[in-house]
Short mmCIF file of C-alpha atoms in Angstrom, two decimals:
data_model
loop_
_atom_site.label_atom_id
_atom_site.label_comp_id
_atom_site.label_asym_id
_atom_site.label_seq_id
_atom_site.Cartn_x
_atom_site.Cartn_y
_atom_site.Cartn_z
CA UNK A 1319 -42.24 -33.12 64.02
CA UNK A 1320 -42.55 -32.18 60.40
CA UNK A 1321 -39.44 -31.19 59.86
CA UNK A 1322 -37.98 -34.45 61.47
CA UNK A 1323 -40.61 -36.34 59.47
CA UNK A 1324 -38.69 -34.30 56.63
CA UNK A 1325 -35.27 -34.87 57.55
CA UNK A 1326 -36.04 -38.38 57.66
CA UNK A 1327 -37.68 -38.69 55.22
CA UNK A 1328 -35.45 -36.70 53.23
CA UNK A 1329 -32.24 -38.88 55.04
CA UNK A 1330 -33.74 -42.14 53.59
CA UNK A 1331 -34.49 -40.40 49.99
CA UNK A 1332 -30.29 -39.87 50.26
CA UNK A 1333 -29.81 -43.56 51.38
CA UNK A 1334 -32.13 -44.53 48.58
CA UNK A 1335 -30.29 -42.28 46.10
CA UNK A 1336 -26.95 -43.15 47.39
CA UNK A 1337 -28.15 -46.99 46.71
CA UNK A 1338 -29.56 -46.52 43.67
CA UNK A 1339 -26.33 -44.56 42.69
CA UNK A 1340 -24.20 -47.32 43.41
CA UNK A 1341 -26.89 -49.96 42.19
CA UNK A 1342 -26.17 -47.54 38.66
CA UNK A 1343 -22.66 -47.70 38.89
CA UNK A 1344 -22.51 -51.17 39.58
CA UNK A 1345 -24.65 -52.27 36.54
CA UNK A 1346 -22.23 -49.31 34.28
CA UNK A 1347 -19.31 -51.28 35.44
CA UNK A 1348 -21.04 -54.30 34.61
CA UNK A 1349 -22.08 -53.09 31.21
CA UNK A 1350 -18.46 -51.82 30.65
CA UNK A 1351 -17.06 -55.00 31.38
CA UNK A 1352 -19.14 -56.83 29.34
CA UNK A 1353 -18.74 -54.43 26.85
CA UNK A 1354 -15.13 -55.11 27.16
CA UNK A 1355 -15.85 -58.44 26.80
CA UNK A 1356 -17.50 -58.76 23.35
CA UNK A 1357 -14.66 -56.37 22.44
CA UNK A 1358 -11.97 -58.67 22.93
CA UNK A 1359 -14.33 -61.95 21.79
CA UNK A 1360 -15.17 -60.15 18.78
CA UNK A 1361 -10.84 -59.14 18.25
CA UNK A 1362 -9.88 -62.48 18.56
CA UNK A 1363 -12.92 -63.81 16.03
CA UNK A 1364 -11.62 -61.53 13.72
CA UNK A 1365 -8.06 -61.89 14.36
CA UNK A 1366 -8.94 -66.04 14.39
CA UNK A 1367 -11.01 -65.79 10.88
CA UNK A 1368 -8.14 -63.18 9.06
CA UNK A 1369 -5.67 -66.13 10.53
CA UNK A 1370 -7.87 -68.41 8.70
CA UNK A 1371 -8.24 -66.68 5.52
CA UNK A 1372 -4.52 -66.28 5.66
CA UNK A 1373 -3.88 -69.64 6.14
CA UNK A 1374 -6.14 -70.34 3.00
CA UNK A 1375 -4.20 -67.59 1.00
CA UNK A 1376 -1.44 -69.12 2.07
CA UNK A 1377 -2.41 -72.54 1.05
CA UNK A 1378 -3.58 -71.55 -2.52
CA UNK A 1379 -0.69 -69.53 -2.94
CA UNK A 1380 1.57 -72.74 -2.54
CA UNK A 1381 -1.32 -74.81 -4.77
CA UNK A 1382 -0.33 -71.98 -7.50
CA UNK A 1383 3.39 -72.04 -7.26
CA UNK A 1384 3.36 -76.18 -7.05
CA UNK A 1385 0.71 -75.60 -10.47
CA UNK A 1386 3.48 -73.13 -11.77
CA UNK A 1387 5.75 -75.91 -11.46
CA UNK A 1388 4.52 -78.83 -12.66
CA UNK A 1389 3.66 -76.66 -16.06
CA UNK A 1390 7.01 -75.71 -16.23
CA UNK A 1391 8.70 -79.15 -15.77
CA UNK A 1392 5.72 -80.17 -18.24
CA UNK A 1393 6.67 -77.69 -20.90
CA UNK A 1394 10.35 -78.40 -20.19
CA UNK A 1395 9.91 -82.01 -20.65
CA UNK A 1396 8.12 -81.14 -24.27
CA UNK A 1397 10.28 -79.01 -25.51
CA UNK A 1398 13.26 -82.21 -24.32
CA UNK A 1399 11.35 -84.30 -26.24
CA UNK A 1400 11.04 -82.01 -29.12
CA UNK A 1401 14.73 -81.28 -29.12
CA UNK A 1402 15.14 -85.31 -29.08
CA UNK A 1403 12.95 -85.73 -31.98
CA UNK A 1404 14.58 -83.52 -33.81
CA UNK A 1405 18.10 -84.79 -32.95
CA UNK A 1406 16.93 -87.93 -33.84
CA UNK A 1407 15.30 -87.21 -37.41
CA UNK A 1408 18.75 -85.47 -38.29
CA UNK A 1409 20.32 -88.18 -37.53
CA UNK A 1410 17.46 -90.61 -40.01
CA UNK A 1411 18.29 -87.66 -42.47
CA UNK A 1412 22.02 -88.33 -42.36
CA UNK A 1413 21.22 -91.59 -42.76
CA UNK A 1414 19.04 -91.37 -45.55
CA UNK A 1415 21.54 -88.55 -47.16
CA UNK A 1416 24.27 -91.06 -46.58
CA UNK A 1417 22.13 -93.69 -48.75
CA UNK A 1418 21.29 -92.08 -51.47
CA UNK A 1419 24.86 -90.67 -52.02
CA UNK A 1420 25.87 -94.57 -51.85
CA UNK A 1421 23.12 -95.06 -54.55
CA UNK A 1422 23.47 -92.37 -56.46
CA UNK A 1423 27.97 -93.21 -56.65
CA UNK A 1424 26.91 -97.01 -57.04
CA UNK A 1425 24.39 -95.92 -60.36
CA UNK A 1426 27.32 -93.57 -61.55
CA UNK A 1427 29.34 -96.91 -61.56
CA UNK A 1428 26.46 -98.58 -63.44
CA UNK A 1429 26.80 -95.89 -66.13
CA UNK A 1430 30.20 -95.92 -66.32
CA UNK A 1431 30.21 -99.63 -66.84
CA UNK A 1432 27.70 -99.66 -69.08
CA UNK A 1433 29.00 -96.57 -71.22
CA UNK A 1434 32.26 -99.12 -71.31
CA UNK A 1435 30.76 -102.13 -72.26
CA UNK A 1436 28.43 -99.96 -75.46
CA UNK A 1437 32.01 -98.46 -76.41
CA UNK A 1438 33.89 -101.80 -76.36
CA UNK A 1439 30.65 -103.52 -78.00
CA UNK A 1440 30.49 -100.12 -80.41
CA UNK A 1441 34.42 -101.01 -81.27
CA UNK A 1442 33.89 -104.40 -81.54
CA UNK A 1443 31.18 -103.93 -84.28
CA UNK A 1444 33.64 -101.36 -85.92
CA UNK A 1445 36.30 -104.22 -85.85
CA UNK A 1446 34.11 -106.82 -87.22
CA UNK A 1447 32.25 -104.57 -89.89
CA UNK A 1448 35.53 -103.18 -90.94
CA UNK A 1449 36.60 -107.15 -91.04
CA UNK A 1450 33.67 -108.13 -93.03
CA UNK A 1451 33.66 -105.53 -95.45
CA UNK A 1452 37.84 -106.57 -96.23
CA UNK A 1453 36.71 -109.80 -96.15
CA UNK A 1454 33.85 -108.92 -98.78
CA UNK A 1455 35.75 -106.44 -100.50
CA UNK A 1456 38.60 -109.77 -101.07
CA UNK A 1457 36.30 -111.62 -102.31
CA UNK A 1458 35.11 -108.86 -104.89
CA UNK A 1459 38.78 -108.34 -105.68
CA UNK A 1460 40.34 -109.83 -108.67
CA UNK A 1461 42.46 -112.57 -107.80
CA UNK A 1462 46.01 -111.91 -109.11
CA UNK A 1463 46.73 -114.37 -111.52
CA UNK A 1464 49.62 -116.58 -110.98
CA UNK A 1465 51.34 -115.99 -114.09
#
């Protein structure tokens, strides 16, 4: 009777075993799974957030090139004016150039007309001084008598 009482009781003690064996590998399976689980969650937060980031990189990256741009055009629109300027204070300096060589001929024509009109007044007083003094020296002169 023991012995049965043993065999049973050793029979259930298998069944329990057995149970909690499967009970074990149900909740291991369970734990895998969910193990699993937060594996591929947490993969596709990270995959989701470096998507992210790269779409930010991404982003500031075009922010930078447009930035790149815009400073170029800038400093190609500065240097257009600057080239403009320039062009266009050559061309006042031409100008300019161009007016004082006008001036400069017309008060060489001044000159000349005045160095003219001294010489021909200069002459003129030679004339008229050379005039006077026959005139003066006449009059000093004896007068030939009419004889």
């Amino acid at each position: 009777l023991d012995s049965e009482k043993e065999i049973s009781n050793a029979s259930a003690l298998n069944i329990e075993l057995a149970t909690a064996g499967k009970d074990t590998q149900n909740e291991l399976k369970t734990l895998r799974d969910n193990q699993e689980t937060i594996l591929k969650d947490a993969s596709k937060a990270h995959l989701s957030e470096t998507e992210k980031l790269h779409a930010e990189m991404s982003s500031k990256n075009n922010e930078i090139k447009s930035l790149k741009q815009t400073i170029e055009l800038q400093q190609c629109q500065r240097e257009n004016d600057i080239a403009e300027m320039m062009k266009h204070e050559e061309v006042k300096l031409k100008e300019l150039k161009a007016q004082y060589d006008m001036d400069l001929a017309d008060a060489k024509d001044i000159l000349t007309s005045l160095k003219k009109k001294i010489e021909n007044e200069q002459m003129m007083r030679t004339v008229a001084e050379t005039r006077l003094a026959e005139v003066l020296n006449a009059d000093n002169a004896p007068t030939p008598s009419i004889e």
